[in-house]
JSON list of C-alpha atoms in Angstrom, two decimals:
[
{"chain": "A", "resi": 236, "resn": "MET", "atom": "CA", "xyz": [-63.47, 0.17, 22.64]},
{"chain": "A", "resi": 237, "resn": "LYS", "atom": "CA", "xyz": [-62.19, -1.34, 25.85]},
{"chain": "A", "resi": 238, "resn": "LEU", "atom": "CA", "xyz": [-58.81, -3.06, 25.66]},
{"chain": "A", "resi": 239, "resn": "VAL", "atom": "CA", "xyz": [-59.07, -6.49, 27.26]},
{"chain": "A", "resi": 240, "resn": "VAL", "atom": "CA", "xyz": [-56.25, -8.98, 27.85]},
{"chain": "A", "resi": 241, "resn": "GLN", "atom": "CA", "xyz": [-57.07, -12.70, 27.96]},
{"chain": "A", "resi": 242, "resn": "GLU", "atom": "CA", "xyz": [-54.27, -14.97, 29.15]},
{"chain": "A", "resi": 243, "resn": "PHE", "atom": "CA", "xyz": [-53.90, -18.60, 30.13]},
{"chain": "A", "resi": 244, "resn": "LEU", "atom": "CA", "xyz": [-51.38, -18.94, 32.96]},
{"chain": "A", "resi": 245, "resn": "SER", "atom": "CA", "xyz": [-49.79, -21.67, 35.01]},
{"chain": "A", "resi": 246, "resn": "LEU", "atom": "CA", "xyz": [-49.53, -21.29, 38.77]},
{"chain": "A", "resi": 247, "resn": "ASP", "atom": "CA", "xyz": [-45.94, -20.09, 38.33]},
{"chain": "A", "resi": 248, "resn": "GLY", "atom": "CA", "xyz": [-47.06, -17.45, 35.84]},
{"chain": "A", "resi": 249, "resn": "VAL", "atom": "CA", "xyz": [-46.02, -19.10, 32.57]},
{"chain": "A", "resi": 250, "resn": "SER", "atom": "CA", "xyz": [-48.07, -18.05, 29.54]},
{"chain": "A", "resi": 251, "resn": "GLN", "atom": "CA", "xyz": [-46.03, -19.74, 26.79]},
{"chain": "A", "resi": 252, "resn": "GLY", "atom": "CA", "xyz": [-47.47, -22.59, 24.73]},
{"chain": "A", "resi": 253, "resn": "PRO", "atom": "CA", "xyz": [-50.62, -23.44, 26.69]},
{"chain": "A", "resi": 254, "resn": "GLY", "atom": "CA", "xyz": [-52.43, -25.18, 23.84]},
{"chain": "A", "resi": 255, "resn": "ALA", "atom": "CA", "xyz": [-50.07, -27.82, 22.39]},
{"chain": "A", "resi": 256, "resn": "PRO", "atom": "CA", "xyz": [-46.50, -29.15, 22.71]},
{"chain": "A", "resi": 257, "resn": "GLU", "atom": "CA", "xyz": [-45.56, -27.65, 19.34]},
{"chain": "A", "resi": 258, "resn": "GLU", "atom": "CA", "xyz": [-47.50, -24.38, 19.72]},
{"chain": "A", "resi": 259, "resn": "ASP", "atom": "CA", "xyz": [-44.49, -22.28, 20.78]},
{"chain": "A", "resi": 260, "resn": "THR", "atom": "CA", "xyz": [-41.11, -23.94, 21.22]},
{"chain": "A", "resi": 261, "resn": "SER", "atom": "CA", "xyz": [-39.10, -20.72, 21.04]},
{"chain": "A", "resi": 262, "resn": "ASP", "atom": "CA", "xyz": [-36.22, -20.23, 23.48]},
{"chain": "A", "resi": 263, "resn": "GLY", "atom": "CA", "xyz": [-36.04, -24.00, 23.99]},
{"chain": "A", "resi": 264, "resn": "PHE", "atom": "CA", "xyz": [-39.49, -24.34, 25.57]},
{"chain": "A", "resi": 265, "resn": "GLU", "atom": "CA", "xyz": [-40.41, -28.05, 25.80]},
{"chain": "A", "resi": 266, "resn": "ARG", "atom": "CA", "xyz": [-43.48, -28.16, 28.04]},
{"chain": "A", "resi": 267, "resn": "GLY", "atom": "CA", "xyz": [-46.28, -26.84, 25.85]},
{"chain": "A", "resi": 268, "resn": "GLY", "atom": "CA", "xyz": [-49.86, -28.05, 26.16]},
{"chain": "A", "resi": 269, "resn": "TRP", "atom": "CA", "xyz": [-50.06, -27.68, 29.94]},
{"chain": "A", "resi": 270, "resn": "PHE", "atom": "CA", "xyz": [-53.46, -25.93, 29.85]},
{"chain": "A", "resi": 271, "resn": "VAL", "atom": "CA", "xyz": [-55.34, -28.54, 27.82]},
{"chain": "A", "resi": 272, "resn": "PRO", "atom": "CA", "xyz": [-55.82, -31.25, 30.51]},
{"chain": "A", "resi": 273, "resn": "HIS", "atom": "CA", "xyz": [-57.86, -28.80, 32.59]},
{"chain": "A", "resi": 274, "resn": "LEU", "atom": "CA", "xyz": [-60.34, -27.67, 29.92]},
{"chain": "A", "resi": 275, "resn": "ASP", "atom": "CA", "xyz": [-64.01, -28.36, 30.62]},
{"chain": "A", "resi": 276, "resn": "GLU", "atom": "CA", "xyz": [-67.38, -27.47, 29.16]},
{"chain": "A", "resi": 277, "resn": "GLU", "atom": "CA", "xyz": [-68.01, -24.66, 31.64]},
{"chain": "A", "resi": 278, "resn": "PHE", "atom": "CA", "xyz": [-64.84, -22.85, 30.65]},
{"chain": "A", "resi": 279, "resn": "GLU", "atom": "CA", "xyz": [-65.49, -23.36, 26.95]},
{"chain": "A", "resi": 280, "resn": "ARG", "atom": "CA", "xyz": [-68.91, -21.73, 27.37]},
{"chain": "A", "resi": 281, "resn": "LEU", "atom": "CA", "xyz": [-67.31, -18.88, 29.30]},
{"chain": "A", "resi": 282, "resn": "ALA", "atom": "CA", "xyz": [-64.62, -18.36, 26.65]},
{"chain": "A", "resi": 283, "resn": "GLY", "atom": "CA", "xyz": [-67.27, -18.37, 23.94]},
{"chain": "A", "resi": 284, "resn": "GLY", "atom": "CA", "xyz": [-69.17, -15.65, 25.76]},
{"chain": "A", "resi": 285, "resn": "TRP", "atom": "CA", "xyz": [-66.02, -13.56, 26.07]},
{"chain": "A", "resi": 286, "resn": "LEU", "atom": "CA", "xyz": [-65.25, -13.89, 22.38]},
{"chain": "A", "resi": 287, "resn": "GLY", "atom": "CA", "xyz": [-68.80, -12.82, 21.62]},
{"chain": "A", "resi": 288, "resn": "GLU", "atom": "CA", "xyz": [-67.97, -9.45, 23.22]},
{"chain": "A", "resi": 289, "resn": "ALA", "atom": "CA", "xyz": [-65.07, -8.79, 20.82]},
{"chain": "A", "resi": 290, "resn": "ASP", "atom": "CA", "xyz": [-65.30, -6.35, 17.94]},
{"chain": "A", "resi": 291, "resn": "ALA", "atom": "CA", "xyz": [-61.63, -6.81, 17.02]},
{"chain": "A", "resi": 292, "resn": "LEU", "atom": "CA", "xyz": [-58.56, -8.84, 18.02]},
{"chain": "A", "resi": 293, "resn": "LEU", "atom": "CA", "xyz": [-55.02, -7.62, 18.71]},
{"chain": "A", "resi": 294, "resn": "PHE", "atom": "CA", "xyz": [-51.91, -9.83, 18.66]},
{"chain": "A", "resi": 295, "resn": "GLY", "atom": "CA", "xyz": [-48.17, -9.74, 18.90]},
{"chain": "A", "resi": 296, "resn": "ARG", "atom": "CA", "xyz": [-46.34, -11.23, 15.92]},
{"chain": "A", "resi": 297, "resn": "ARG", "atom": "CA", "xyz": [-45.59, -14.68, 17.37]},
{"chain": "A", "resi": 298, "resn": "THR", "atom": "CA", "xyz": [-49.12, -15.31, 18.67]},
{"chain": "A", "resi": 299, "resn": "TYR", "atom": "CA", "xyz": [-50.59, -13.97, 15.44]},
{"chain": "A", "resi": 300, "resn": "GLN", "atom": "CA", "xyz": [-48.55, -16.38, 13.34]},
{"chain": "A", "resi": 301, "resn": "ASN", "atom": "CA", "xyz": [-49.57, -19.31, 15.54]},
{"chain": "A", "resi": 302, "resn": "PHE", "atom": "CA", "xyz": [-53.25, -18.39, 15.35]},
{"chain": "A", "resi": 303, "resn": "ALA", "atom": "CA", "xyz": [-53.07, -17.67, 11.61]},
{"chain": "A", "resi": 304, "resn": "ARG", "atom": "CA", "xyz": [-51.60, -21.12, 11.09]},
{"chain": "A", "resi": 305, "resn": "ASP", "atom": "CA", "xyz": [-54.15, -22.99, 13.18]},
{"chain": "A", "resi": 306, "resn": "TRP", "atom": "CA", "xyz": [-57.54, -21.26, 13.20]},
{"chain": "A", "resi": 307, "resn": "PRO", "atom": "CA", "xyz": [-58.32, -21.27, 9.44]},
{"chain": "A", "resi": 308, "resn": "ALA", "atom": "CA", "xyz": [-57.97, -25.06, 9.50]},
{"chain": "A", "resi": 309, "resn": "MET", "atom": "CA", "xyz": [-60.21, -25.53, 12.58]},
{"chain": "A", "resi": 310, "resn": "THR", "atom": "CA", "xyz": [-63.43, -25.40, 10.59]},
{"chain": "A", "resi": 311, "resn": "ASP", "atom": "CA", "xyz": [-65.33, -27.65, 13.00]},
{"chain": "A", "resi": 312, "resn": "HIS", "atom": "CA", "xyz": [-64.50, -25.59, 16.09]},
{"chain": "A", "resi": 313, "resn": "PRO", "atom": "CA", "xyz": [-67.58, -23.71, 17.37]},
{"chain": "A", "resi": 314, "resn": "LEU", "atom": "CA", "xyz": [-65.61, -20.46, 17.69]},
{"chain": "A", "resi": 315, "resn": "ALA", "atom": "CA", "xyz": [-63.79, -20.69, 14.35]},
{"chain": "A", "resi": 316, "resn": "GLY", "atom": "CA", "xyz": [-66.29, -18.54, 12.47]},
{"chain": "A", "resi": 317, "resn": "ILE", "atom": "CA", "xyz": [-65.90, -15.69, 14.95]},
{"chain": "A", "resi": 318, "resn": "MET", "atom": "CA", "xyz": [-62.11, -15.94, 15.23]},
{"chain": "A", "resi": 319, "resn": "ASN", "atom": "CA", "xyz": [-61.59, -16.07, 11.49]},
{"chain": "A", "resi": 320, "resn": "GLY", "atom": "CA", "xyz": [-64.09, -13.34, 10.69]},
{"chain": "A", "resi": 321, "resn": "LEU", "atom": "CA", "xyz": [-63.22, -10.64, 13.22]},
{"chain": "A", "resi": 322, "resn": "PRO", "atom": "CA", "xyz": [-60.98, -7.72, 12.23]},
{"chain": "A", "resi": 323, "resn": "LYS", "atom": "CA", "xyz": [-57.46, -8.45, 13.42]},
{"chain": "A", "resi": 324, "resn": "TYR", "atom": "CA", "xyz": [-54.49, -6.23, 14.23]},
{"chain": "A", "resi": 325, "resn": "VAL", "atom": "CA", "xyz": [-50.92, -7.46, 14.66]},
{"chain": "A", "resi": 326, "resn": "ALA", "atom": "CA", "xyz": [-48.12, -5.41, 16.22]},
{"chain": "A", "resi": 327, "resn": "SER", "atom": "CA", "xyz": [-44.91, -6.17, 14.35]},
{"chain": "A", "resi": 328, "resn": "ARG", "atom": "CA", "xyz": [-41.76, -4.48, 13.10]},
{"chain": "A", "resi": 329, "resn": "SER", "atom": "CA", "xyz": [-40.93, -7.36, 10.75]},
{"chain": "A", "resi": 330, "resn": "LEU", "atom": "CA", "xyz": [-44.19, -8.48, 9.10]},
{"chain": "A", "resi": 331, "resn": "THR", "atom": "CA", "xyz": [-44.95, -6.88, 5.75]},
{"chain": "A", "resi": 332, "resn": "THR", "atom": "CA", "xyz": [-47.86, -9.12, 4.74]},
{"chain": "A", "resi": 333, "resn": "ALA", "atom": "CA", "xyz": [-50.49, -10.98, 6.72]},
{"chain": "A", "resi": 334, "resn": "GLY", "atom": "CA", "xyz": [-52.51, -13.80, 5.23]},
{"chain": "A", "resi": 335, "resn": "TRP", "atom": "CA", "xyz": [-55.20, -14.21, 7.90]},
{"chain": "A", "resi": 336, "resn": "ASP", "atom": "CA", "xyz": [-57.78, -11.79, 6.56]},
{"chain": "A", "resi": 337, "resn": "PRO", "atom": "CA", "xyz": [-58.94, -9.30, 7.60]},
{"chain": "A", "resi": 338, "resn": "THR", "atom": "CA", "xyz": [-55.66, -8.19, 9.24]},
{"chain": "A", "resi": 339, "resn": "THR", "atom": "CA", "xyz": [-53.99, -4.79, 9.67]},
{"chain": "A", "resi": 340, "resn": "ILE", "atom": "CA", "xyz": [-50.30, -4.61, 10.58]},
{"chain": "A", "resi": 341, "resn": "LEU", "atom": "CA", "xyz": [-49.36, -2.06, 13.25]},
{"chain": "A", "resi": 342, "resn": "SER", "atom": "CA", "xyz": [-45.74, -0.88, 13.15]},
{"chain": "A", "resi": 343, "resn": "GLY", "atom": "CA", "xyz": [-43.95, 2.14, 14.50]},
{"chain": "A", "resi": 344, "resn": "ASP", "atom": "CA", "xyz": [-45.55, 3.65, 17.60]},
{"chain": "A", "resi": 345, "resn": "VAL", "atom": "CA", "xyz": [-47.80, 0.74, 18.57]},
{"chain": "A", "resi": 346, "resn": "PRO", "atom": "CA", "xyz": [-49.15, 2.25, 21.84]},
{"chain": "A", "resi": 347, "resn": "ALA", "atom": "CA", "xyz": [-50.26, 5.38, 19.98]},
{"chain": "A", "resi": 348, "resn": "GLN", "atom": "CA", "xyz": [-51.99, 3.28, 17.31]},
{"chain": "A", "resi": 349, "resn": "VAL", "atom": "CA", "xyz": [-53.69, 1.13, 19.94]},
{"chain": "A", "resi": 350, "resn": "ALA", "atom": "CA", "xyz": [-54.85, 4.26, 21.75]},
{"chain": "A", "resi": 351, "resn": "GLU", "atom": "CA", "xyz": [-56.41, 5.41, 18.48]},
{"chain": "A", "resi": 352, "resn": "LEU", "atom": "CA", "xyz": [-58.15, 2.04, 18.06]},
{"chain": "A", "resi": 353, "resn": "LYS", "atom": "CA", "xyz": [-59.56, 2.37, 21.57]},
{"chain": "A", "resi": 354, "resn": "ARG", "atom": "CA", "xyz": [-61.14, 5.68, 20.62]},
{"chain": "A", "resi": 355, "resn": "GLN", "atom": "CA", "xyz": [-63.17, 3.98, 17.91]},
{"chain": "A", "resi": 356, "resn": "PRO", "atom": "CA", "xyz": [-66.74, 2.95, 18.78]},
{"chain": "A", "resi": 357, "resn": "GLY", "atom": "CA", "xyz": [-67.27, -0.66, 19.76]},
{"chain": "A", "resi": 358, "resn": "ARG", "atom": "CA", "xyz": [-67.21, -3.09, 22.64]},
{"chain": "A", "resi": 359, "resn": "GLU", "atom": "CA", "xyz": [-63.91, -4.91, 23.18]},
{"chain": "A", "resi": 360, "resn": "LEU", "atom": "CA", "xyz": [-60.54, -4.98, 21.47]},
{"chain": "A", "resi": 361, "resn": "GLN", "atom": "CA", "xyz": [-59.18, -8.27, 22.80]},
{"chain": "A", "resi": 362, "resn": "ILE", "atom": "CA", "xyz": [-55.56, -9.36, 23.20]},
{"chain": "A", "resi": 363, "resn": "HIS", "atom": "CA", "xyz": [-55.27, -13.15, 23.18]},
{"chain": "A", "resi": 364, "resn": "GLY", "atom": "CA", "xyz": [-51.92, -14.45, 24.40]},
{"chain": "A", "resi": 365, "resn": "SER", "atom": "CA", "xyz": [-49.24, -12.03, 23.13]},
{"chain": "A", "resi": 366, "resn": "ALA", "atom": "CA", "xyz": [-47.70, -11.62, 26.58]},
{"chain": "A", "resi": 367, "resn": "ARG", "atom": "CA", "xyz": [-44.98, -9.17, 25.58]},
{"chain": "A", "resi": 368, "resn": "LEU", "atom": "CA", "xyz": [-47.47, -6.91, 23.81]},
{"chain": "A", "resi": 369, "resn": "ALA", "atom": "CA", "xyz": [-49.78, -7.08, 26.82]},
{"chain": "A", "resi": 370, "resn": "GLN", "atom": "CA", "xyz": [-46.89, -6.13, 29.13]},
{"chain": "A", "resi": 371, "resn": "SER", "atom": "CA", "xyz": [-46.00, -3.07, 27.04]},
{"chain": "A", "resi": 372, "resn": "LEU", "atom": "CA", "xyz": [-49.59, -1.86, 26.79]},
{"chain": "A", "resi": 373, "resn": "LEU", "atom": "CA", "xyz": [-50.15, -2.37, 30.52]},
{"chain": "A", "resi": 374, "resn": "ALA", "atom": "CA", "xyz": [-47.05, -0.25, 31.18]},
{"chain": "A", "resi": 375, "resn": "ALA", "atom": "CA", "xyz": [-48.48, 2.40, 28.83]},
{"chain": "A", "resi": 376, "resn": "GLY", "atom": "CA", "xyz": [-51.72, 2.52, 30.83]},
{"chain": "A", "resi": 377, "resn": "LEU", "atom": "CA", "xyz": [-53.87, 1.29, 27.94]},
{"chain": "A", "resi": 378, "resn": "ILE", "atom": "CA", "xyz": [-55.25, -1.97, 29.38]},
{"chain": "A", "resi": 379, "resn": "ASP", "atom": "CA", "xyz": [-58.75, -1.78, 30.87]},
{"chain": "A", "resi": 380, "resn": "THR", "atom": "CA", "xyz": [-59.41, -5.39, 31.86]},
{"chain": "A", "resi": 381, "resn": "LEU", "atom": "CA", "xyz": [-57.39, -8.56, 32.40]},
{"chain": "A", "resi": 382, "resn": "ARG", "atom": "CA", "xyz": [-59.03, -11.98, 32.21]},
{"chain": "A", "resi": 383, "resn": "LEU", "atom": "CA", "xyz": [-56.50, -14.37, 33.68]},
{"chain": "A", "resi": 384, "resn": "VAL", "atom": "CA", "xyz": [-57.24, -18.09, 33.67]},
{"chain": "A", "resi": 385, "resn": "ILE", "atom": "CA", "xyz": [-54.89, -20.02, 35.95]},
{"chain": "A", "resi": 386, "resn": "ALA", "atom": "CA", "xyz": [-54.39, -23.75, 35.48]},
{"chain": "A", "resi": 387, "resn": "PRO", "atom": "CA", "xyz": [-53.48, -25.90, 38.51]},
{"chain": "A", "resi": 388, "resn": "VAL", "atom": "CA", "xyz": [-50.01, -26.76, 37.25]},
{"chain": "A", "resi": 389, "resn": "VAL", "atom": "CA", "xyz": [-46.43, -25.57, 37.78]},
{"chain": "A", "resi": 390, "resn": "VAL", "atom": "CA", "xyz": [-44.66, -25.60, 34.41]},
{"chain": "A", "resi": 391, "resn": "GLY", "atom": "CA", "xyz": [-41.20, -24.66, 35.63]},
{"chain": "A", "resi": 392, "resn": "GLN", "atom": "CA", "xyz": [-39.96, -22.96, 32.46]},
{"chain": "A", "resi": 393, "resn": "GLY", "atom": "CA", "xyz": [-41.18, -20.60, 29.77]},
{"chain": "A", "resi": 394, "resn": "ARG", "atom": "CA", "xyz": [-42.07, -16.94, 29.32]},
{"chain": "A", "resi": 395, "resn": "ARG", "atom": "CA", "xyz": [-44.21, -15.36, 32.00]},
{"chain": "A", "resi": 396, "resn": "LEU", "atom": "CA", "xyz": [-46.89, -12.73, 31.60]},
{"chain": "A", "resi": 397, "resn": "PHE", "atom": "CA", "xyz": [-45.38, -10.65, 34.40]},
{"chain": "A", "resi": 398, "resn": "PRO", "atom": "CA", "xyz": [-41.59, -11.07, 34.34]},
{"chain": "A", "resi": 399, "resn": "ASP", "atom": "CA", "xyz": [-39.22, -9.48, 36.82]},
{"chain": "A", "resi": 400, "resn": "GLY", "atom": "CA", "xyz": [-38.61, -5.82, 36.08]},
{"chain": "A", "resi": 401, "resn": "GLY", "atom": "CA", "xyz": [-42.03, -5.17, 34.57]},
{"chain": "A", "resi": 402, "resn": "ALA", "atom": "CA", "xyz": [-44.07, -2.05, 35.27]},
{"chain": "A", "resi": 403, "resn": "PRO", "atom": "CA", "xyz": [-46.20, -2.14, 38.44]},
{"chain": "A", "resi": 404, "resn": "ALA", "atom": "CA", "xyz": [-49.97, -1.89, 38.12]},
{"chain": "A", "resi": 405, "resn": "GLY", "atom": "CA", "xyz": [-52.85, -1.66, 40.55]},
{"chain": "A", "resi": 406, "resn": "LEU", "atom": "CA", "xyz": [-55.79, -3.97, 39.91]},
{"chain": "A", "resi": 407, "resn": "ARG", "atom": "CA", "xyz": [-59.31, -4.44, 41.25]},
{"chain": "A", "resi": 408, "resn": "LEU", "atom": "CA", "xyz": [-60.80, -7.94, 41.34]},
{"chain": "A", "resi": 409, "resn": "ALA", "atom": "CA", "xyz": [-64.13, -7.75, 39.50]},
{"chain": "A", "resi": 410, "resn": "GLU", "atom": "CA", "xyz": [-64.99, -11.44, 39.18]},
{"chain": "A", "resi": 411, "resn": "HIS", "atom": "CA", "xyz": [-63.70, -14.83, 40.24]},
{"chain": "A", "resi": 412, "resn": "ARG", "atom": "CA", "xyz": [-64.82, -18.39, 39.68]},
{"chain": "A", "resi": 413, "resn": "THR", "atom": "CA", "xyz": [-63.41, -21.91, 39.56]},
{"chain": "A", "resi": 414, "resn": "THR", "atom": "CA", "xyz": [-64.44, -24.41, 36.90]},
{"chain": "A", "resi": 415, "resn": "PRO", "atom": "CA", "xyz": [-64.93, -28.15, 37.47]},
{"chain": "A", "resi": 416, "resn": "GLY", "atom": "CA", "xyz": [-61.63, -28.82, 35.73]},
{"chain": "A", "resi": 417, "resn": "GLY", "atom": "CA", "xyz": [-59.79, -26.72, 38.30]},
{"chain": "A", "resi": 418, "resn": "LEU", "atom": "CA", "xyz": [-59.28, -23.56, 36.24]},
{"chain": "A", "resi": 419, "resn": "SER", "atom": "CA", "xyz": [-59.26, -20.44, 38.41]},
{"chain": "A", "resi": 420, "resn": "VAL", "atom": "CA", "xyz": [-60.75, -17.53, 36.48]},
{"chain": "A", "resi": 421, "resn": "HIS", "atom": "CA", "xyz": [-59.85, -14.02, 37.65]},
{"chain": "A", "resi": 422, "resn": "VAL", "atom": "CA", "xyz": [-61.21, -10.87, 36.00]},
{"chain": "A", "resi": 423, "resn": "PHE", "atom": "CA", "xyz": [-59.39, -7.69, 37.01]},
{"chain": "A", "resi": 424, "resn": "GLU", "atom": "CA", "xyz": [-60.03, -4.05, 36.17]},
{"chain": "A", "resi": 425, "resn": "THR", "atom": "CA", "xyz": [-56.96, -1.83, 36.08]},
{"chain": "A", "resi": 426, "resn": "ALA", "atom": "CA", "xyz": [-56.81, 0.72, 38.89]},
{"chain": "A", "resi": 427, "resn": "GLY", "atom": "CA", "xyz": [-53.83, 2.98, 38.27]},
{"chain": "A", "resi": 428, "resn": "ALA", "atom": "CA", "xyz": [-50.65, 2.79, 40.30]},
{"chain": "A", "resi": 429, "resn": "PRO", "atom": "CA", "xyz": [-50.54, 0.19, 43.09]},
{"chain": "A", "resi": 430, "resn": "GLY", "atom": "CA", "xyz": [-50.39, 1.17, 46.74]},
{"chain": "A", "resi": 431, "resn": "PHE", "atom": "CA", "xyz": [-47.63, 0.01, 49.06]},
{"chain": "A", "resi": 432, "resn": "GLY", "atom": "CA", "xyz": [-47.76, -0.31, 52.83]},
{"chain": "A", "resi": 433, "resn": "THR", "atom": "CA", "xyz": [-45.93, -1.51, 55.91]},
{"chain": "A", "resi": 434, "resn": "TYR", "atom": "CA", "xyz": [-47.27, -4.43, 57.88]},
{"chain": "A", "resi": 435, "resn": "GLY", "atom": "CA", "xyz": [-47.00, -4.13, 61.66]},
{"chain": "A", "resi": 436, "resn": "GLY", "atom": "CA", "xyz": [-47.04, -1.33, 64.19]},
{"chain": "A", "resi": 437, "resn": "GLY", "atom": "CA", "xyz": [-44.45, -2.56, 66.65]},
{"chain": "A", "resi": 438, "resn": "GLY", "atom": "CA", "xyz": [-45.31, -2.96, 70.32]},
{"chain": "A", "resi": 439, "resn": "GLU", "atom": "CA", "xyz": [-45.02, -5.89, 72.69]},
{"chain": "A", "resi": 440, "resn": "GLY", "atom": "CA", "xyz": [-46.23, -8.39, 70.18]},
{"chain": "A", "resi": 441, "resn": "GLY", "atom": "CA", "xyz": [-43.48, -7.52, 67.73]},
{"chain": "A", "resi": 442, "resn": "ALA", "atom": "CA", "xyz": [-43.89, -6.65, 64.08]},
{"chain": "A", "resi": 443, "resn": "GLY", "atom": "CA", "xyz": [-47.44, -7.09, 62.91]},
{"chain": "A", "resi": 444, "resn": "SER", "atom": "CA", "xyz": [-49.05, -7.08, 66.34]},
{"chain": "A", "resi": 445, "resn": "GLN", "atom": "CA", "xyz": [-50.74, -3.70, 65.98]},
{"chain": "A", "resi": 446, "resn": "GLY", "atom": "CA", "xyz": [-52.13, -3.98, 62.48]},
{"chain": "A", "resi": 447, "resn": "LEU", "atom": "CA", "xyz": [-51.36, -2.94, 58.96]},
{"chain": "A", "resi": 448, "resn": "VAL", "atom": "CA", "xyz": [-49.92, 0.54, 58.42]},
{"chain": "A", "resi": 449, "resn": "ASN", "atom": "CA", "xyz": [-50.80, 1.86, 54.97]},
{"chain": "A", "resi": 450, "resn": "THR", "atom": "CA", "xyz": [-49.02, 4.44, 52.87]},
{"chain": "A", "resi": 451, "resn": "GLU", "atom": "CA", "xyz": [-51.02, 7.27, 54.46]},
{"chain": "A", "resi": 452, "resn": "GLY", "atom": "CA", "xyz": [-49.87, 6.38, 57.97]},
{"chain": "A", "resi": 453, "resn": "ARG", "atom": "CA", "xyz": [-53.21, 5.05, 59.24]},
{"chain": "A", "resi": 454, "resn": "THR", "atom": "CA", "xyz": [-53.33, 1.71, 61.03]},
{"chain": "A", "resi": 455, "resn": "THR", "atom": "CA", "xyz": [-55.94, -0.89, 60.21]},
{"chain": "A", "resi": 456, "resn": "PRO", "atom": "CA", "xyz": [-56.56, -3.10, 63.28]},
{"chain": "A", "resi": 457, "resn": "ARG", "atom": "CA", "xyz": [-55.89, -6.77, 62.81]},
{"chain": "A", "resi": 458, "resn": "ALA", "atom": "CA", "xyz": [-58.68, -9.27, 63.20]},
{"chain": "A", "resi": 459, "resn": "ALA", "atom": "CA", "xyz": [-58.66, -11.13, 66.52]}
]
């Protein structure tokens, strides 16, 4: 299976509590629900298509507990049958039981267990939310695809998907679209380690006048 991350983000990179004010108030977060005003029918159709590609779901403990609390009660939601019925895995050192069936608890060496899940036949193993888990699996080189949906809002507080000090990663943009509600949808494929370069070649025009010097020493001419 491919390991796919799906995250809702603000423009300043916050991923905490997108769906409701009370969804995740940990660490004093008071600005939940910032994603909801930008939902539209086009994105809901897109999200439904993504979920239709999943053969299993993977969560961190906090996101799992939030989903396990909410989704069984959302019987009228068009995606509830899929969400509630798919096999689920939760990475946790503290959970000993999980009531949102069918669920398997992953403890111990989570990256190794996720790597084993990826070797199983199937389409997508999807991570929804669970930013800290996504960060650790990206650092371990296990993520194949990131679907990042950016809302046109600056939240100003909360946990970010990519905090300072995280592992670097190279990405390739595979798809991009904007929905009528202003959601910017970016689909990235992971591409190994990122490249780094130096902008500018010196000369009379100063730094940047001669083009972009990449890590191999070649200069790419600037557009006129």
